Short mmCIF file of C-alpha atoms and ligand atoms in Angstrom, two decimals:
data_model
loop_
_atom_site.label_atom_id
_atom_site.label_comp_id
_atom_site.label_asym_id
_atom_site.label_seq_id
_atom_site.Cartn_x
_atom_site.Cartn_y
_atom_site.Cartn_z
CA UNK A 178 -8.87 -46.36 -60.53
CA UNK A 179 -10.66 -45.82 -63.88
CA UNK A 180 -8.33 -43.64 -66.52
CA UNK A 181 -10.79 -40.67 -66.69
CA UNK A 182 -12.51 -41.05 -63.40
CA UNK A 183 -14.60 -37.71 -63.21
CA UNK A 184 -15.59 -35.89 -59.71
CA UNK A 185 -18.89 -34.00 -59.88
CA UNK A 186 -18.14 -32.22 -56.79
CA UNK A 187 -20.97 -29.82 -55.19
CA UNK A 188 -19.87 -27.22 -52.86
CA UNK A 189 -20.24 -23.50 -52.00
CA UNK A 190 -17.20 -23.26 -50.43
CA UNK A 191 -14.43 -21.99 -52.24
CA UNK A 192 -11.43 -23.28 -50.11
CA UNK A 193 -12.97 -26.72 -50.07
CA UNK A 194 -13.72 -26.67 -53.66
CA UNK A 195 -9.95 -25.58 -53.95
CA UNK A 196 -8.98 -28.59 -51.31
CA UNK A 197 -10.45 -30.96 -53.21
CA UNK A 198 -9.46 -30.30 -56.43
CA UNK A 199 -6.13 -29.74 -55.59
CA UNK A 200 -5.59 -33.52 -53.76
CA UNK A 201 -8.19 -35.18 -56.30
CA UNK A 202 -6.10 -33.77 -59.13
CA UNK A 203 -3.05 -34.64 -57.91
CA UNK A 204 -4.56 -38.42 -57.83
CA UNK A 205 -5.38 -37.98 -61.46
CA UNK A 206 -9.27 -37.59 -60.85
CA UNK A 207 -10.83 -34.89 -62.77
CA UNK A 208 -12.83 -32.50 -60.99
CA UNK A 209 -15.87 -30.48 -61.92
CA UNK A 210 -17.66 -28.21 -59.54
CA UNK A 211 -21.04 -27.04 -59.32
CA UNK A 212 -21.66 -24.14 -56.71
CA UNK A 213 -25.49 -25.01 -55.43
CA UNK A 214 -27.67 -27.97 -55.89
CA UNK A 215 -29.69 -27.20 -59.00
CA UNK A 216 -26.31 -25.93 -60.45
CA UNK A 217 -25.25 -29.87 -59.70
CA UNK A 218 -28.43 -31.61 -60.78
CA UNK A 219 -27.80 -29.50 -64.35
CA UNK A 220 -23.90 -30.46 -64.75
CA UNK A 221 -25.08 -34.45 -63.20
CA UNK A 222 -27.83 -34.42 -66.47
CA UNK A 223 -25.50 -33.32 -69.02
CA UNK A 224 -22.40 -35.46 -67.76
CA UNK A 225 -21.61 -38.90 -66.50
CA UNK A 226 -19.66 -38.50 -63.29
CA UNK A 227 -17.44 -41.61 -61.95
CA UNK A 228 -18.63 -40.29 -58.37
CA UNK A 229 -20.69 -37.55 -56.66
CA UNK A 230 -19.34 -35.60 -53.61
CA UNK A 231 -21.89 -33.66 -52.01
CA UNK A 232 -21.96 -30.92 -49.53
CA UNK A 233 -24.80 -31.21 -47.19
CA UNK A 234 -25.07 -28.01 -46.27
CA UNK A 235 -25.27 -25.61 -49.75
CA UNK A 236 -27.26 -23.18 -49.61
CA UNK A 237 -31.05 -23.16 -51.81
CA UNK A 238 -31.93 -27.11 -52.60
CA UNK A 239 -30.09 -28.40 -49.97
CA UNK A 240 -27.77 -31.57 -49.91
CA UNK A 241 -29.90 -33.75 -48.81
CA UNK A 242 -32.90 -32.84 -51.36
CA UNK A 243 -29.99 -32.63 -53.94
CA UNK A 244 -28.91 -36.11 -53.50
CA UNK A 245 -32.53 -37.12 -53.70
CA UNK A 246 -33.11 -35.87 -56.92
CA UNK A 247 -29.75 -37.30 -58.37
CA UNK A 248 -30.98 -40.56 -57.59
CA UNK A 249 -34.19 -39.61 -59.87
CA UNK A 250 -31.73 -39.75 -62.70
CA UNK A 251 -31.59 -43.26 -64.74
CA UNK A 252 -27.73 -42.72 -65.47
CA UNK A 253 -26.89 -42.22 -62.23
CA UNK A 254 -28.22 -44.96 -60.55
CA UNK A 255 -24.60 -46.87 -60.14
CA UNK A 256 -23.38 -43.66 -59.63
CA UNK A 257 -21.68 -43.51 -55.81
CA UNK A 258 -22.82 -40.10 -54.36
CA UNK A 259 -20.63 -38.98 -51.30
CA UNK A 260 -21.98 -36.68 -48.53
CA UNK A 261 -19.61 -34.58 -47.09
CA UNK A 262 -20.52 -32.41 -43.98
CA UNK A 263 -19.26 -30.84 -40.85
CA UNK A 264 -22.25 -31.99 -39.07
CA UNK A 265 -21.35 -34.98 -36.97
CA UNK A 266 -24.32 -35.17 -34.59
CA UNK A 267 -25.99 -38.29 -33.73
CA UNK A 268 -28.54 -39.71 -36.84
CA UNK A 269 -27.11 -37.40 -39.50
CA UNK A 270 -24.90 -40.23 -40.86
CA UNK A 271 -28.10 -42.10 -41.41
CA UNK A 272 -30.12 -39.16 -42.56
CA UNK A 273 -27.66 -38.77 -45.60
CA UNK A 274 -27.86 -42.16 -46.59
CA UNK A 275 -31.81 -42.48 -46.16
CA UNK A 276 -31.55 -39.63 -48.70
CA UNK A 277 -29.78 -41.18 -50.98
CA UNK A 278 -26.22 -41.05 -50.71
CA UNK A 279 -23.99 -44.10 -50.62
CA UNK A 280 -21.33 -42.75 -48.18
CA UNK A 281 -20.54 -40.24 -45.58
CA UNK A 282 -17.57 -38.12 -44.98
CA UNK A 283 -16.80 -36.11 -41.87
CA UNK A 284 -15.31 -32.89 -42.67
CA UNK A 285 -12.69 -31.33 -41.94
CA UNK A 286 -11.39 -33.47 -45.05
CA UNK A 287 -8.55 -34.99 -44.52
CA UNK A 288 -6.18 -34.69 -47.77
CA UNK A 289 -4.10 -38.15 -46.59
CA UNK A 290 -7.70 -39.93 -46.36
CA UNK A 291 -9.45 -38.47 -49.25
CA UNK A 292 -8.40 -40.22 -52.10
CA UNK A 293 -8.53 -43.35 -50.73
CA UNK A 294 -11.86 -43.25 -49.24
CA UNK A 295 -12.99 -42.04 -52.90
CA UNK A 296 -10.99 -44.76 -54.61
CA UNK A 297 -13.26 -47.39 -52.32
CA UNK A 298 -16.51 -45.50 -53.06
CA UNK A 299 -15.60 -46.37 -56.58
CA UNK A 300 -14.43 -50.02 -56.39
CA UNK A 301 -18.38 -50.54 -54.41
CA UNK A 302 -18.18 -49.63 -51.33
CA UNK A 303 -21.63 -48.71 -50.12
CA UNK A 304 -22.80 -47.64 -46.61
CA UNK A 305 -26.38 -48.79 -45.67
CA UNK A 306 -28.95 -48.07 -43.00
CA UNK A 307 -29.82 -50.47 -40.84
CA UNK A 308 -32.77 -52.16 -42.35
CA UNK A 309 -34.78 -51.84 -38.65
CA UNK A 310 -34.43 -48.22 -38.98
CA UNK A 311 -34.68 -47.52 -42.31
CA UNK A 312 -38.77 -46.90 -42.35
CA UNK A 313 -38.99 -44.29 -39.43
CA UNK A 314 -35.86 -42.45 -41.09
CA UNK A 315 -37.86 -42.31 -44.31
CA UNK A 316 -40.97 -41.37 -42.84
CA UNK A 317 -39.31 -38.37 -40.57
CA UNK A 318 -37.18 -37.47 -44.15
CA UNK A 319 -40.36 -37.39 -46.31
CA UNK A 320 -42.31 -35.19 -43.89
CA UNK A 321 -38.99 -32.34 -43.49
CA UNK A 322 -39.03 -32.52 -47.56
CA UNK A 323 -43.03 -31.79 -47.23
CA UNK A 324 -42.62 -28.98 -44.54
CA UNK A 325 -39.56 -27.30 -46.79
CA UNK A 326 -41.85 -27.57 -49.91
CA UNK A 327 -45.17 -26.32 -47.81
CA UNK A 328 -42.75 -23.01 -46.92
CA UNK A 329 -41.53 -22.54 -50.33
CA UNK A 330 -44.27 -22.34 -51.67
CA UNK A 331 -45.80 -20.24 -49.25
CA UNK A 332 -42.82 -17.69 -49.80
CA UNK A 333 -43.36 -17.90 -53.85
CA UNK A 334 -47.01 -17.40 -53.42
CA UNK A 335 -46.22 -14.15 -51.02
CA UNK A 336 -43.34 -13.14 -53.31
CA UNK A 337 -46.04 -13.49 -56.54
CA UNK A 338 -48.63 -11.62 -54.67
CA UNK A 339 -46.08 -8.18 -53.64
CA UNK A 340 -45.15 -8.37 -57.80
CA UNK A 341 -48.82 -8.32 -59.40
CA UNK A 342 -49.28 -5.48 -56.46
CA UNK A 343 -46.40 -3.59 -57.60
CA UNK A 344 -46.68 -4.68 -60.78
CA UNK A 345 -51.09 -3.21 -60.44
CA UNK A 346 -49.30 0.16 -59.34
CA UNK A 347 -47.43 0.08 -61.34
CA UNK A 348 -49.87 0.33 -64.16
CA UNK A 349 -52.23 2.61 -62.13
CA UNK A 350 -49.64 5.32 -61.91
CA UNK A 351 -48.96 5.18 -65.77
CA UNK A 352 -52.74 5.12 -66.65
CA UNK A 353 -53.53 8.34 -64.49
CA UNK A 354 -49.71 10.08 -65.55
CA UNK A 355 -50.61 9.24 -69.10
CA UNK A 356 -54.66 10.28 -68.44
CA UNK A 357 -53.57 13.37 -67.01
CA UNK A 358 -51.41 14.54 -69.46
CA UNK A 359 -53.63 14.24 -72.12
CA UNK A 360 -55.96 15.98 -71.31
CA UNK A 361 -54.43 19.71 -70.96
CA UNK A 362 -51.84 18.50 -73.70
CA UNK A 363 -54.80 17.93 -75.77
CA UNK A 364 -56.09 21.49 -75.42
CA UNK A 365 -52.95 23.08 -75.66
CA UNK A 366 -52.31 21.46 -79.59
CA UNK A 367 -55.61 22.68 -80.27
CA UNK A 368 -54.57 26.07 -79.48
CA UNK A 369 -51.95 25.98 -81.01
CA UNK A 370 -53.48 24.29 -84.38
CA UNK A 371 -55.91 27.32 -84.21
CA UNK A 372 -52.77 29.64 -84.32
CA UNK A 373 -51.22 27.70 -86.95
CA UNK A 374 -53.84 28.19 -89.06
CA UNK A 375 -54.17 32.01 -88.98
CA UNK A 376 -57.51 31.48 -87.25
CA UNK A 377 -56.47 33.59 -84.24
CA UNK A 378 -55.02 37.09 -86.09
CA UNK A 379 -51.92 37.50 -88.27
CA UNK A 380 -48.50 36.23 -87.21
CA UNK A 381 -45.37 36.81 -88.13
CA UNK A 382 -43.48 34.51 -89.93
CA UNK A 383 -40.97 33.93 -86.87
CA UNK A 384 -43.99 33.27 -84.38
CA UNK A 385 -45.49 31.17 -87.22
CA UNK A 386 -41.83 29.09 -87.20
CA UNK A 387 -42.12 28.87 -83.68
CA UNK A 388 -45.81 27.18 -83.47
CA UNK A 389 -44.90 25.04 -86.18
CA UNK A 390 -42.48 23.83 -83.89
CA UNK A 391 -44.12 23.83 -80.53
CA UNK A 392 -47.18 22.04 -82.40
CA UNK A 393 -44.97 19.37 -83.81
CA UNK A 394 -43.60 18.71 -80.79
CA UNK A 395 -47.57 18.81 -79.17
CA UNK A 396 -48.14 16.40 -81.38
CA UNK A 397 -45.13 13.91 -80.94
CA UNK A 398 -45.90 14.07 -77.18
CA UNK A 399 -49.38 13.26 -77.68
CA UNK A 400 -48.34 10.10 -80.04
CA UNK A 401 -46.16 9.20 -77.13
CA UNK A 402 -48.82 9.49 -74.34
CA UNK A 403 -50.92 7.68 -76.90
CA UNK A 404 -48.41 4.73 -77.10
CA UNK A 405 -47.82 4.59 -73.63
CA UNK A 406 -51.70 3.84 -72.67
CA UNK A 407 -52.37 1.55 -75.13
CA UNK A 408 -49.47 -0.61 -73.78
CA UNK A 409 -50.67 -0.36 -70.08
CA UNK A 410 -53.85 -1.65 -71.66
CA UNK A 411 -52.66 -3.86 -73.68
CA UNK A 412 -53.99 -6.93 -71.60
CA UNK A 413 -57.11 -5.92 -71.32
CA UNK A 414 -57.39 -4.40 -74.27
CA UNK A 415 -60.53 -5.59 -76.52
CA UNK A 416 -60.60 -4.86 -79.93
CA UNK A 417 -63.83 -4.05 -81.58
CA UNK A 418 -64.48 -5.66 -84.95
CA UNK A 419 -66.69 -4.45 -88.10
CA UNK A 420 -66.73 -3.89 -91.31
CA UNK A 421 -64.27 -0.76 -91.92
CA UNK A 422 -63.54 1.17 -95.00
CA UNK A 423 -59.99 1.61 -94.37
CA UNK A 424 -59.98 4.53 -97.12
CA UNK A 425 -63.04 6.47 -95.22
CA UNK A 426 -61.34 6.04 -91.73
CA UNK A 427 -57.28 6.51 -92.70
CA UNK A 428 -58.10 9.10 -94.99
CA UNK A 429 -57.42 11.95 -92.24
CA UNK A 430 -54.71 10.47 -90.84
CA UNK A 431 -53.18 10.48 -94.29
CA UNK A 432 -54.24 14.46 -95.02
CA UNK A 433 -52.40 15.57 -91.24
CA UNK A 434 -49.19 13.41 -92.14
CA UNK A 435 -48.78 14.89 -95.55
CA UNK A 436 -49.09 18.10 -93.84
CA UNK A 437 -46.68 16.97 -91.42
CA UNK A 438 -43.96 15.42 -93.44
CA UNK A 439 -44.23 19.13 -95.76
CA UNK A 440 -43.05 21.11 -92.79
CA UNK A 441 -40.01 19.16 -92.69
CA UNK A 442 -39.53 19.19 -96.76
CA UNK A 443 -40.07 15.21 -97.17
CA UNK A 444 -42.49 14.52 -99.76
CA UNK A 445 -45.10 11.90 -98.84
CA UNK A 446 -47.15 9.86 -101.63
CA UNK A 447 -50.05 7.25 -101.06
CA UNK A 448 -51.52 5.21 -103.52
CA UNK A 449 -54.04 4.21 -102.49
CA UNK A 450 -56.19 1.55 -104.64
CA UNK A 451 -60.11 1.63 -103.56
CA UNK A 452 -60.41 -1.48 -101.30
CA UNK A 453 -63.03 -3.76 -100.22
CA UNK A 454 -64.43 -3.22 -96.79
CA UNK A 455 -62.51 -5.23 -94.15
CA UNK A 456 -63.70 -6.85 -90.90
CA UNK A 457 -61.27 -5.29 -88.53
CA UNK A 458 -61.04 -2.53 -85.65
CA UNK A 459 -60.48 0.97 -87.25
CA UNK A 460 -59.16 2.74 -84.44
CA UNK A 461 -56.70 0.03 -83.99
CA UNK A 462 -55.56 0.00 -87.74
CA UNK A 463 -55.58 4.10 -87.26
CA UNK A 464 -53.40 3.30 -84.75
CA UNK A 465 -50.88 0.97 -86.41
CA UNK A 466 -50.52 3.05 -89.65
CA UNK A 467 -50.12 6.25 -87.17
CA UNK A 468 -46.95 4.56 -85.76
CA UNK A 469 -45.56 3.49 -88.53
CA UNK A 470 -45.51 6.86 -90.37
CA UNK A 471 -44.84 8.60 -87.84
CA UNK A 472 -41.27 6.51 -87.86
CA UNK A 473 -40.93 6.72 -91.80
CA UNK A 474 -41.22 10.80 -91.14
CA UNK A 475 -39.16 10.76 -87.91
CA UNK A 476 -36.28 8.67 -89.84
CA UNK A 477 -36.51 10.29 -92.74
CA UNK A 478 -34.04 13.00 -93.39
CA UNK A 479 -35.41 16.00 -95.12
CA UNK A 480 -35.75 16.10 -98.65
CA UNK A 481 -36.57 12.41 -98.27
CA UNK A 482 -39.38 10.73 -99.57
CA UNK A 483 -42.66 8.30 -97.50
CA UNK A 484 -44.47 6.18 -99.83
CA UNK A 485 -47.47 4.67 -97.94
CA UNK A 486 -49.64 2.42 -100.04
CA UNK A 487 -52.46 0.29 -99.44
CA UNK A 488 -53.48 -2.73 -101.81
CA UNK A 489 -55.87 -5.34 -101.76
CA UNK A 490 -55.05 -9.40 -102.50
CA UNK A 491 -57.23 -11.97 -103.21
CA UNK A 492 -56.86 -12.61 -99.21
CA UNK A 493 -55.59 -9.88 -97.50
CA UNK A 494 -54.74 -6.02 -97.52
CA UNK A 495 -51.29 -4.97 -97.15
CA UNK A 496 -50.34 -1.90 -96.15
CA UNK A 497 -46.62 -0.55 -96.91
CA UNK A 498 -45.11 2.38 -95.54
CA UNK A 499 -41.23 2.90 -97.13
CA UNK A 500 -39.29 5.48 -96.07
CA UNK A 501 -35.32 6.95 -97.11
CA UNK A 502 -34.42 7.18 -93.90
CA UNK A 503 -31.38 5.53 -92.18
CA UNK A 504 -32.25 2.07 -92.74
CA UNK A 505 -32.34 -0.89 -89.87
CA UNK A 506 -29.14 -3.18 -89.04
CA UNK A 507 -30.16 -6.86 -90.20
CA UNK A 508 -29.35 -7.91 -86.68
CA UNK A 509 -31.83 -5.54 -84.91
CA UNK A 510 -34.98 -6.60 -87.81
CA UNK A 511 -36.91 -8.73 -85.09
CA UNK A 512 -36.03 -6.71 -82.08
CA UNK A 513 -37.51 -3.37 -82.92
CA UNK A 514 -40.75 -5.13 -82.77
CA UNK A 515 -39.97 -6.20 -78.88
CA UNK A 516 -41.29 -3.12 -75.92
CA UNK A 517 -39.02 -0.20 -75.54
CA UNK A 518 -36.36 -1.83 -77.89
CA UNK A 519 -34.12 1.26 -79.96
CA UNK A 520 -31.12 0.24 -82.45
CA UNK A 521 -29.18 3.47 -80.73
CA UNK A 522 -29.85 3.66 -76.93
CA UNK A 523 -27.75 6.44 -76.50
CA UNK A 524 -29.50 9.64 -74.90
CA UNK A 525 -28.60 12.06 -77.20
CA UNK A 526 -30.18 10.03 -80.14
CA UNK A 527 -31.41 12.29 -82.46
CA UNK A 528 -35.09 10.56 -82.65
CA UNK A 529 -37.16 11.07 -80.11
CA UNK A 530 -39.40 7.29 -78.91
CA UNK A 531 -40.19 5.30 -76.36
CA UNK A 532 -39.81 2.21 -78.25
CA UNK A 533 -43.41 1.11 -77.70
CA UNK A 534 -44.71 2.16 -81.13
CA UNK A 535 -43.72 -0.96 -83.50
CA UNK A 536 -44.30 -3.50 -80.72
CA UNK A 537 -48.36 -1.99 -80.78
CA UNK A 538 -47.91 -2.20 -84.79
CA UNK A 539 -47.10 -6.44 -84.06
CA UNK A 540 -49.61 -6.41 -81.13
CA UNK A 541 -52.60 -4.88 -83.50
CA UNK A 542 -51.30 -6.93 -86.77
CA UNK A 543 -51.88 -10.11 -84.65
CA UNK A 544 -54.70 -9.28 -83.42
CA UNK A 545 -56.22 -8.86 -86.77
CA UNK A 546 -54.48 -12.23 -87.33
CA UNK A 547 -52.18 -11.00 -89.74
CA UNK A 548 -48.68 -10.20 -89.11
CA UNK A 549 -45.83 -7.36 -89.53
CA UNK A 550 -42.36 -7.47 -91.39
CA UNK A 551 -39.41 -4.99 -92.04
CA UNK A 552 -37.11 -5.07 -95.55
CA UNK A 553 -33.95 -2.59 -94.63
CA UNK A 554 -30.66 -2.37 -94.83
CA UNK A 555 -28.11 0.35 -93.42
CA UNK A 556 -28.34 3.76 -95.79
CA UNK A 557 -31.08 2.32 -97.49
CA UNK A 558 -34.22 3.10 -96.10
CA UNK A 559 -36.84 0.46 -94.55
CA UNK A 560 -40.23 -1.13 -95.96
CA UNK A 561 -42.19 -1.88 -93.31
CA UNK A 562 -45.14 -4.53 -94.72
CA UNK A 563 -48.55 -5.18 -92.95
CA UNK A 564 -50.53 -8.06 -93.67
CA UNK A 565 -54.02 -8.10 -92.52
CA UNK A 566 -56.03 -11.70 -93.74
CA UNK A 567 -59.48 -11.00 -94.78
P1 ADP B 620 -39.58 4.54 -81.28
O1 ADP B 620 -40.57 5.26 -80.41
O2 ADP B 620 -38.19 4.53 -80.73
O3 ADP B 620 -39.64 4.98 -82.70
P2 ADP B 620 -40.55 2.01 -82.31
O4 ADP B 620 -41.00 0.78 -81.58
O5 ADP B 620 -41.52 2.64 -83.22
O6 ADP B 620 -40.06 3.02 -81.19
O7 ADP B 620 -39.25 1.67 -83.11
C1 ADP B 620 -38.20 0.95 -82.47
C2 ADP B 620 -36.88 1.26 -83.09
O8 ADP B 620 -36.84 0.73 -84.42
C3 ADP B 620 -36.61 2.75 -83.28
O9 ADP B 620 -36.10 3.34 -82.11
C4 ADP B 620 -35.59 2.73 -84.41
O10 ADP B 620 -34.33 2.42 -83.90
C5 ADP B 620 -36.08 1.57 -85.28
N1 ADP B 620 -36.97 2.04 -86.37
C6 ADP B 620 -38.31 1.97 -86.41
N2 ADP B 620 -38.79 2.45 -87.57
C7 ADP B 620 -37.71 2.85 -88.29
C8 ADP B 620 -37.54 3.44 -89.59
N3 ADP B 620 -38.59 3.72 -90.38
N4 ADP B 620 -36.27 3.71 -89.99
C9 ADP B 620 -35.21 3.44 -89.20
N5 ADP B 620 -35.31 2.87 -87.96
C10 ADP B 620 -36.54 2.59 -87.52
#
């Protein structure tokens, strides 16, 4: 026997794995065991067994189409692989080796037997199928493989179809939620601007307190509802290029968050050099600077200070937002750019989010063929930097 003879042994069955391993061991093999067939094909690939003992009936790819696709493998083509099975009926013998295997092994196994029928396997012995035979066995093998395949792939293809269905409702229910929402949310911020403003009689300064609140809050749902539509429609989603003056179009957006980041004492500055017209989709780019301010004023602590600027290269804008806030673990830099993705998961976070916002940021910035990056560090704020090629 070989010093470091190695048994790749495949076999759902944890008191036969245990049999096995406990007489093989005790004959100085070494034992590895794989639980299902493609768990065995992956160990077979990545290791050079002495020998192959095969269950025939594992559950998945069974042990007849496992043995099959060992013998694919270059490396194991002197490699003896063993069928074991409880299934003595008539032609099952010469269905395992038609398959593939070298040898068959009745179970139960017999721990006085089993290392020496293994020692044989290994010094050559092979069983064969009589030549006569061997066609029709092939031919009735190959058309069972074809019938297994025809009825996997019928279940995948029914399995597929029940996901993009769900998956369709999915999306439907999220549209109309999100549709629906909107709309009476969208009157009830108005109101409430109109309030705000003194536009609707005197207040006092407590009910004035309380709309700024209720309108903040208006508006961080709306941003929400906002996010969450655009990433239902994100697949379909076409974005409509032309020539944009990004200080025309952002320029409101800019006036509301100043307003915005006020009530909660954080000062915001934008500098904002004059910039060549770019050939890019303004609501999108709206859209992308809205979410990223929105996070430099929701992380920012108050008395903390936004800087949003906008500059133009010889071959691209880039737009910065920086913010004082908590900063971003190194470790979590390219995940908050992934759906739904929050450095503190914990429910009673102190930010409100659904995650969605920087992963529309990358989505837009990519779409504009440019790209998105984050410079932060725990405590000391974040610079998040969009690139947009002219
Ligand atoms: P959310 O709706 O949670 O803000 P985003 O996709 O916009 O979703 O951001 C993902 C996560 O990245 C946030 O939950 C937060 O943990 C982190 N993050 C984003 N922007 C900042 C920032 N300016 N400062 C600190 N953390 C941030």
């Amino acid at each position: 026997m070989p010093e470091q003879a190695i048994i790749l042994y495949i076999e759902d069955n944890p008191d036969n794995q245990r049999l096995v391993q406990k007489v093989l061991s005790a004959n100085g093999y070494s034992i590895a065991i794989a639980e299902d067939g493609t768990d065995g094909v992956t160990l077979a690939r990545a290791s050079q067994p002495t020998l192959i003992l095969v269950d025939l009936g594992i559950p998945g790819l069974d042990g007849y189409e496992t043995t099959t696709r060992l013998r694919g493998l270059p490396h194991l083509e002197a490699v003896p692989i063993i069928a074991l099975t409880a299934d003595s009926t008539a032609g099952s013998r010469e269905r395992a080796l038609v398959a593939g295997c070298d040898g068959y092994l009745v179970k139960p196994i017999d721990p006085r037997l089993l290392p020496r029928q293994i020692d044989e396997f290994i010094a050559g012995k092979r069983e064969v199928v009589p030549a006569d035979a061997e066609a029709e066995l092939l031919r009735v093998y190959s058309r069972k493989l074809v019938e297994r395949l025809e009825e996997q792939v019928r279940e995948l293809s029914r399995a597929n179809a029940e996901l993009k269905e769900i998956d369709r409702m999915k999306s439907q229910f999220l549209a109309t939620l999100s549709h629906e929402l909107r709309t009476p949310l969208t009157s009830l911020v108005g109101y409430l601007e109109l309030f705000d403003r003194g536009l609707l009689g005197e207040l006092s300064q407590s009910q004035r307190d309380a709309l700024s609140v209720m309108r903040r809050s208006g508006e961080t749902l709306t941003q929400q509802l906002n996010n969450l539509l655009y990433f239902q429609e994100l697949r379909m989603r076409k974005f409509v290029f032309a020539s944009v003056l990004l200080q025309e179009r952002l320029g409101p957006l800019l006036d509301t968050s100043r307003h915005r980041a006020a009530q909660r004492q954080i000062r915001f500055e934008v500098i904002f050099a004059p910039l060549a017209p770019l050939n890019a989709d303004g609501s999108a780019i709206e859209m992308l600077l809205r979410n990223l301010i929105d996070n430099a004023i929701k992380f920012s602590p108050s008395g903390g200070r936004v800087l949003v600027s906008l500059r133009d290269e010889p071959e691209a804008v880039l737009i910065r937002v920086a913010d004082t806030g908590p900063g971003i673990p190194p470790e979590a830099h390219e995940k908050i750019f992934l759906p739904f993705y929050q450095v503190d998961t914990t429910l009673a976070r102190n930010y409100p989010g659904s995650g969605l916002g920087l992963a529309i940021v990358r989505h837009i910035a990519e779409a504009h063929g440019g790209s998105v990056h984050v410079r932060s560090q725990p405590q000391q704020g974040s610079v998040f930097t969009v690139t947009l090629p002219r």
